[in-house]
Amino acid sequence: MNERFSLVDRQVPYLHEKQIEREARFLLDEYELKFERKVTAPIPLEKITEFQLQLTLEFKDMKSLFPFADVHGAIWFEEGIIGIDQSLNPDENPLMLGRYHFTLAHELGHWCLHRHLYKENPNQPMLFEDGVRVPDVVCRSSERKKPVEWQADAFAANLLMPKPLVFQAWAEHHDGDDQPAEMATLRPASADKSFSLRGRLATTAEERDAAIKEHYAAPFAERFSVSKEAMRIRLEELKLFVENRPRLLF
């Protein structure tokens, strides 16, 4: 397969987190208007993809398409196709449901945030050996820190775990208490427990803290149908884990 000049190689305009949050919220607002129902967790991602945006979702063997092994998703703007690696198909691998949702939401981020870049600077189509056009965006885990990928990740987090719904779920889980959880309290309560993080034993203090947070985030991850890791990161972003809560004088 020939190399393709992709969005990752282009100068991607800076987007503030608030701008990305607004774009995700706009997509959810459009859904509510179109289908006349309020969005609740878990977010109806496939319905948004196929019926609201009119995109085609396909599971593909990415390892056979690309010469690298870390491709989880890709998008063909002109054809309106989102490809997800077949290893994330939740019908065949139920444990991958959370990763599948985040990958799909990530690709929707490219569609909503970056499609105009492709339209402004279309490339000469390049083809695989079977004549199928090479995708416009190829998402690799090794390129997660690049601006175009960070923006799509931020969009995915805001789409799957909207701030108002997360705060609502947090308060409901804590019987109306919307205060953040204290790590100074969670650590001692977990002192005699072993935790794993990303498939291996958490040994360092930093790893244990992340694992403790993911254990605490588990019911929220289930509610939003995302991975515990994604939920933990979102709760951290929303400052729902703190070292100590401020103490009131009275």
Tab-separated table of C-alpha atoms in Angstrom:
chain	number	residue	atom	x	y	z
A	1	MET	CA	0.000	0.000	0.000
A	2	ASN	CA	1.314	3.477	-0.842
A	3	GLU	CA	1.739	6.101	1.863
A	4	ARG	CA	-1.109	8.618	2.097
A	5	PHE	CA	-0.816	12.256	3.166
A	6	SER	CA	-3.330	12.172	6.011
A	7	LEU	CA	-4.962	14.631	8.370
A	8	VAL	CA	-2.350	13.704	10.941
A	9	ASP	CA	0.286	15.251	8.654
A	10	ARG	CA	-1.622	18.483	8.125
A	11	GLN	CA	-1.561	21.621	10.215
A	12	VAL	CA	-4.627	21.096	12.410
A	13	PRO	CA	-6.123	24.311	13.833
A	14	TYR	CA	-6.029	24.644	17.609
A	15	LEU	CA	-9.335	23.927	19.302
A	16	HIS	CA	-10.003	24.805	22.924
A	17	GLU	CA	-11.583	22.130	25.094
A	18	LYS	CA	-14.692	24.311	25.415
A	19	GLN	CA	-15.060	24.420	21.621
A	20	ILE	CA	-14.837	20.639	21.426
A	21	GLU	CA	-17.358	20.280	24.245
A	22	ARG	CA	-19.767	22.578	22.372
A	23	GLU	CA	-19.437	20.545	19.175
A	24	ALA	CA	-20.254	17.332	21.035
A	25	ARG	CA	-23.180	19.004	22.788
A	26	PHE	CA	-24.443	20.341	19.451
A	27	LEU	CA	-24.521	16.807	18.042
A	28	LEU	CA	-26.520	15.608	21.052
A	29	ASP	CA	-28.882	18.588	20.771
A	30	GLU	CA	-29.477	17.721	17.114
A	31	TYR	CA	-30.274	14.150	18.134
A	32	GLU	CA	-32.841	15.342	20.664
A	33	LEU	CA	-34.514	17.569	18.071
A	34	LYS	CA	-34.536	14.911	15.368
A	35	PHE	CA	-35.847	12.060	17.507
A	36	GLU	CA	-37.811	14.155	20.033
A	37	ARG	CA	-36.322	12.498	23.083
A	38	LYS	CA	-33.854	13.500	25.750
A	39	VAL	CA	-30.413	11.964	25.630
A	40	THR	CA	-29.677	9.666	28.559
A	41	ALA	CA	-26.824	7.331	29.397
A	42	PRO	CA	-25.697	5.239	27.666
A	43	ILE	CA	-25.516	7.545	24.649
A	44	PRO	CA	-27.225	5.968	21.581
A	45	LEU	CA	-24.015	6.082	19.570
A	46	GLU	CA	-24.966	3.743	16.726
A	47	LYS	CA	-28.272	5.531	16.203
A	48	ILE	CA	-26.426	8.859	16.028
A	49	THR	CA	-23.951	7.366	13.554
A	50	GLU	CA	-26.333	5.607	11.199
A	51	PHE	CA	-29.638	7.485	11.460
A	52	GLN	CA	-28.663	11.014	12.443
A	53	LEU	CA	-25.391	11.434	10.523
A	54	GLN	CA	-26.301	8.885	7.820
A	55	LEU	CA	-22.889	7.207	8.055
A	56	THR	CA	-22.126	3.564	7.346
A	57	LEU	CA	-20.458	1.576	10.116
A	58	GLU	CA	-18.314	-1.392	9.095
A	59	PHE	CA	-16.106	-3.809	11.014
A	60	LYS	CA	-12.857	-4.452	9.161
A	61	ASP	CA	-9.735	-6.551	9.588
A	62	MET	CA	-7.391	-3.600	10.020
A	63	LYS	CA	-4.346	-5.838	10.408
A	64	SER	CA	-4.850	-7.104	6.868
A	65	LEU	CA	-5.343	-3.583	5.485
A	66	PHE	CA	-2.384	-1.826	7.077
A	67	PRO	CA	1.289	-2.687	7.682
A	68	PHE	CA	1.032	-1.794	11.382
A	69	ALA	CA	-0.847	-3.525	14.164
A	70	ASP	CA	-2.253	-0.626	16.200
A	71	VAL	CA	-5.048	0.628	13.916
A	72	HIS	CA	-8.413	0.606	15.707
A	73	GLY	CA	-10.454	2.863	13.450
A	74	ALA	CA	-10.489	4.681	10.124
A	75	ILE	CA	-12.785	6.988	8.222
A	76	TRP	CA	-13.598	7.568	4.553
A	77	PHE	CA	-15.078	11.067	4.345
A	78	GLU	CA	-16.316	10.993	0.763
A	79	GLU	CA	-18.002	7.609	1.127
A	80	GLY	CA	-19.320	8.349	4.621
A	81	ILE	CA	-17.844	5.140	6.030
A	82	ILE	CA	-16.444	4.545	9.497
A	83	GLY	CA	-14.346	1.420	9.853
A	84	ILE	CA	-13.726	-0.213	13.237
A	85	ASP	CA	-11.281	-3.048	13.767
A	86	GLN	CA	-13.143	-6.354	13.964
A	87	SER	CA	-11.440	-7.218	17.263
A	88	LEU	CA	-13.625	-4.527	18.894
A	89	ASN	CA	-16.922	-5.961	17.605
A	90	PRO	CA	-18.964	-6.206	20.837
A	91	ASP	CA	-21.203	-8.914	19.391
A	92	GLU	CA	-18.166	-11.191	19.150
A	93	ASN	CA	-16.137	-9.708	22.015
A	94	PRO	CA	-18.535	-8.353	24.670
A	95	LEU	CA	-15.658	-7.271	26.907
A	96	MET	CA	-14.629	-4.806	24.191
A	97	LEU	CA	-17.917	-2.864	24.335
A	98	GLY	CA	-16.382	0.125	26.103
A	99	ARG	CA	-13.400	0.347	23.753
A	100	TYR	CA	-15.708	-0.068	20.764
A	101	HIS	CA	-17.873	2.833	21.909
A	102	PHE	CA	-14.883	5.099	22.502
A	103	THR	CA	-13.339	4.208	19.135
A	104	LEU	CA	-16.609	4.908	17.322
A	105	ALA	CA	-17.071	8.196	19.195
A	106	HIS	CA	-13.465	9.097	18.344
A	107	GLU	CA	-14.181	8.597	14.635
A	108	LEU	CA	-17.301	10.740	14.959
A	109	GLY	CA	-14.984	13.371	16.405
A	110	HIS	CA	-12.979	13.319	13.184
A	111	TRP	CA	-16.201	13.564	11.186
A	112	CYS	CA	-17.507	16.574	13.110
A	113	LEU	CA	-14.233	18.405	13.780
A	114	HIS	CA	-11.995	17.622	10.824
A	115	ARG	CA	-14.129	16.815	7.786
A	116	HIS	CA	-13.839	20.408	6.556
A	117	LEU	CA	-10.040	20.041	6.408
A	118	TYR	CA	-10.434	17.182	3.958
A	119	LYS	CA	-12.924	19.171	1.865
A	120	GLU	CA	-10.566	22.153	1.745
A	121	ASN	CA	-7.538	20.050	0.813
A	122	PRO	CA	-8.677	16.852	-0.919
A	123	ASN	CA	-5.964	14.420	-1.903
A	124	GLN	CA	-5.641	12.490	-5.104
A	125	PRO	CA	-7.335	9.196	-4.185
A	126	MET	CA	-4.973	6.361	-3.377
A	127	LEU	CA	-6.092	2.773	-3.610
A	128	PHE	CA	-5.399	-0.536	-1.953
A	129	GLU	CA	-4.405	-3.368	-4.264
A	130	ASP	CA	-8.050	-4.462	-4.526
A	131	GLY	CA	-9.073	-1.005	-5.761
A	132	VAL	CA	-10.670	0.149	-2.505
A	133	ARG	CA	-9.786	3.750	-1.653
A	134	VAL	CA	-7.396	4.283	1.243
A	135	PRO	CA	-9.163	5.981	4.201
A	136	ASP	CA	-8.706	9.690	4.823
A	137	VAL	CA	-7.964	9.218	8.521
A	138	VAL	CA	-6.240	6.187	10.010
A	139	CYS	CA	-6.302	6.147	13.812
A	140	ARG	CA	-3.351	4.471	15.502
A	141	SER	CA	-2.862	4.148	19.245
A	142	SER	CA	0.781	5.208	18.813
A	143	GLU	CA	-0.355	8.605	17.471
A	144	ARG	CA	-2.746	9.425	20.324
A	145	LYS	CA	-0.791	12.543	21.393
A	146	LYS	CA	-0.982	14.288	18.017
A	147	PRO	CA	-3.380	17.278	17.997
A	148	VAL	CA	-5.815	15.749	15.521
A	149	GLU	CA	-6.083	12.595	17.660
A	150	TRP	CA	-6.246	14.449	20.970
A	151	GLN	CA	-9.120	16.536	19.635
A	152	ALA	CA	-11.018	13.423	18.533
A	153	ASP	CA	-10.417	11.838	21.948
A	154	ALA	CA	-11.730	14.937	23.722
A	155	PHE	CA	-14.802	14.927	21.482
A	156	ALA	CA	-15.408	11.248	22.263
A	157	ALA	CA	-15.216	11.848	26.015
A	158	ASN	CA	-17.682	14.741	25.820
A	159	LEU	CA	-20.036	12.813	23.548
A	160	LEU	CA	-20.086	9.577	25.540
A	161	MET	CA	-19.907	11.163	28.995
A	162	PRO	CA	-21.535	14.612	28.788
A	163	LYS	CA	-20.709	16.760	31.790
A	164	PRO	CA	-24.346	17.304	32.945
A	165	LEU	CA	-25.134	13.582	32.769
A	166	VAL	CA	-21.962	12.633	34.633
A	167	PHE	CA	-22.675	15.119	37.429
A	168	GLN	CA	-26.255	13.856	37.594
A	169	ALA	CA	-25.126	10.226	37.814
A	170	TRP	CA	-22.536	11.136	40.444
A	171	ALA	CA	-25.098	12.857	42.671
A	172	GLU	CA	-27.602	10.015	42.277
A	173	HIS	CA	-24.946	7.444	43.174
A	174	HIS	CA	-24.099	9.400	46.327
A	175	ASP	CA	-27.694	9.997	47.461
A	176	GLY	CA	-27.717	13.597	46.350
A	177	ASP	CA	-24.193	14.447	47.490
A	178	ASP	CA	-22.348	16.051	44.568
A	179	GLN	CA	-19.021	16.451	46.381
A	180	PRO	CA	-15.900	14.806	44.904
A	181	ALA	CA	-14.408	11.599	46.267
A	182	GLU	CA	-11.344	11.948	48.486
A	183	MET	CA	-8.302	9.871	47.659
A	184	ALA	CA	-7.139	10.358	51.251
A	185	THR	CA	-10.210	8.331	52.250
A	186	LEU	CA	-10.257	5.830	49.381
A	187	ARG	CA	-6.621	4.743	49.823
A	188	PRO	CA	-6.920	3.512	53.439
A	189	ALA	CA	-10.189	1.753	52.623
A	190	SER	CA	-8.364	-0.157	49.862
A	191	ALA	CA	-5.076	-0.770	51.671
A	192	ASP	CA	-5.561	-4.533	52.013
A	193	LYS	CA	-6.727	-5.065	48.416
A	194	SER	CA	-4.785	-5.919	45.282
A	195	PHE	CA	-5.625	-4.102	42.061
A	196	SER	CA	-4.767	-4.659	38.428
A	197	LEU	CA	-4.288	-1.905	35.892
A	198	ARG	CA	-4.325	-2.589	32.161
A	199	GLY	CA	-4.002	-6.315	32.751
A	200	ARG	CA	-1.180	-6.358	35.278
A	201	LEU	CA	-0.748	-5.889	39.010
A	202	ALA	CA	-0.682	-2.256	40.102
A	203	THR	CA	2.454	-1.859	42.209
A	204	THR	CA	3.543	1.786	42.238
A	205	ALA	CA	1.643	4.436	44.188
A	206	GLU	CA	0.584	6.098	40.939
A	207	GLU	CA	-0.668	2.811	39.482
A	208	ARG	CA	-2.562	1.961	42.670
A	209	ASP	CA	-4.233	5.363	42.696
A	210	ALA	CA	-5.356	4.898	39.084
A	211	ALA	CA	-6.594	1.377	39.851
A	212	ILE	CA	-8.474	2.526	42.967
A	213	LYS	CA	-10.149	5.247	40.920
A	214	GLU	CA	-11.117	2.758	38.202
A	215	HIS	CA	-12.597	0.440	40.815
A	216	TYR	CA	-14.627	3.363	42.153
A	217	ALA	CA	-15.586	4.407	38.613
A	218	ALA	CA	-16.900	0.933	37.678
A	219	PRO	CA	-20.637	1.612	38.264
A	220	PHE	CA	-20.403	4.815	36.233
A	221	ALA	CA	-18.539	3.013	33.450
A	222	GLU	CA	-21.356	0.480	33.308
A	223	ARG	CA	-23.996	3.211	33.234
A	224	PHE	CA	-22.292	5.085	30.373
A	225	SER	CA	-21.186	1.890	28.612
A	226	VAL	CA	-17.524	2.869	28.475
A	227	SER	CA	-14.347	1.304	29.804
A	228	LYS	CA	-13.346	1.868	33.423
A	229	GLU	CA	-10.221	3.622	32.192
A	230	ALA	CA	-12.211	6.083	30.061
A	231	MET	CA	-14.611	6.725	32.944
A	232	ARG	CA	-11.782	7.265	35.405
A	233	ILE	CA	-10.119	9.797	33.097
A	234	ARG	CA	-13.427	11.628	32.613
A	235	LEU	CA	-14.046	11.805	36.369
A	236	GLU	CA	-10.530	13.164	36.815
A	237	GLU	CA	-11.166	15.810	34.144
A	238	LEU	CA	-14.326	16.880	35.956
A	239	LYS	CA	-12.423	17.125	39.276
A	240	LEU	CA	-14.541	14.425	40.902
A	241	PHE	CA	-11.460	12.864	42.477
A	242	VAL	CA	-9.520	15.103	44.869
A	243	GLU	CA	-6.851	14.497	47.468
A	244	ASN	CA	-8.849	16.183	50.234
A	245	ARG	CA	-12.086	18.117	50.254
A	246	PRO	CA	-11.921	21.671	51.599
A	247	ARG	CA	-12.953	21.686	55.252
A	248	LEU	CA	-15.699	24.065	56.321
A	249	LEU	CA	-15.059	26.143	59.430
A	250	PHE	CA	-18.667	26.002	60.582
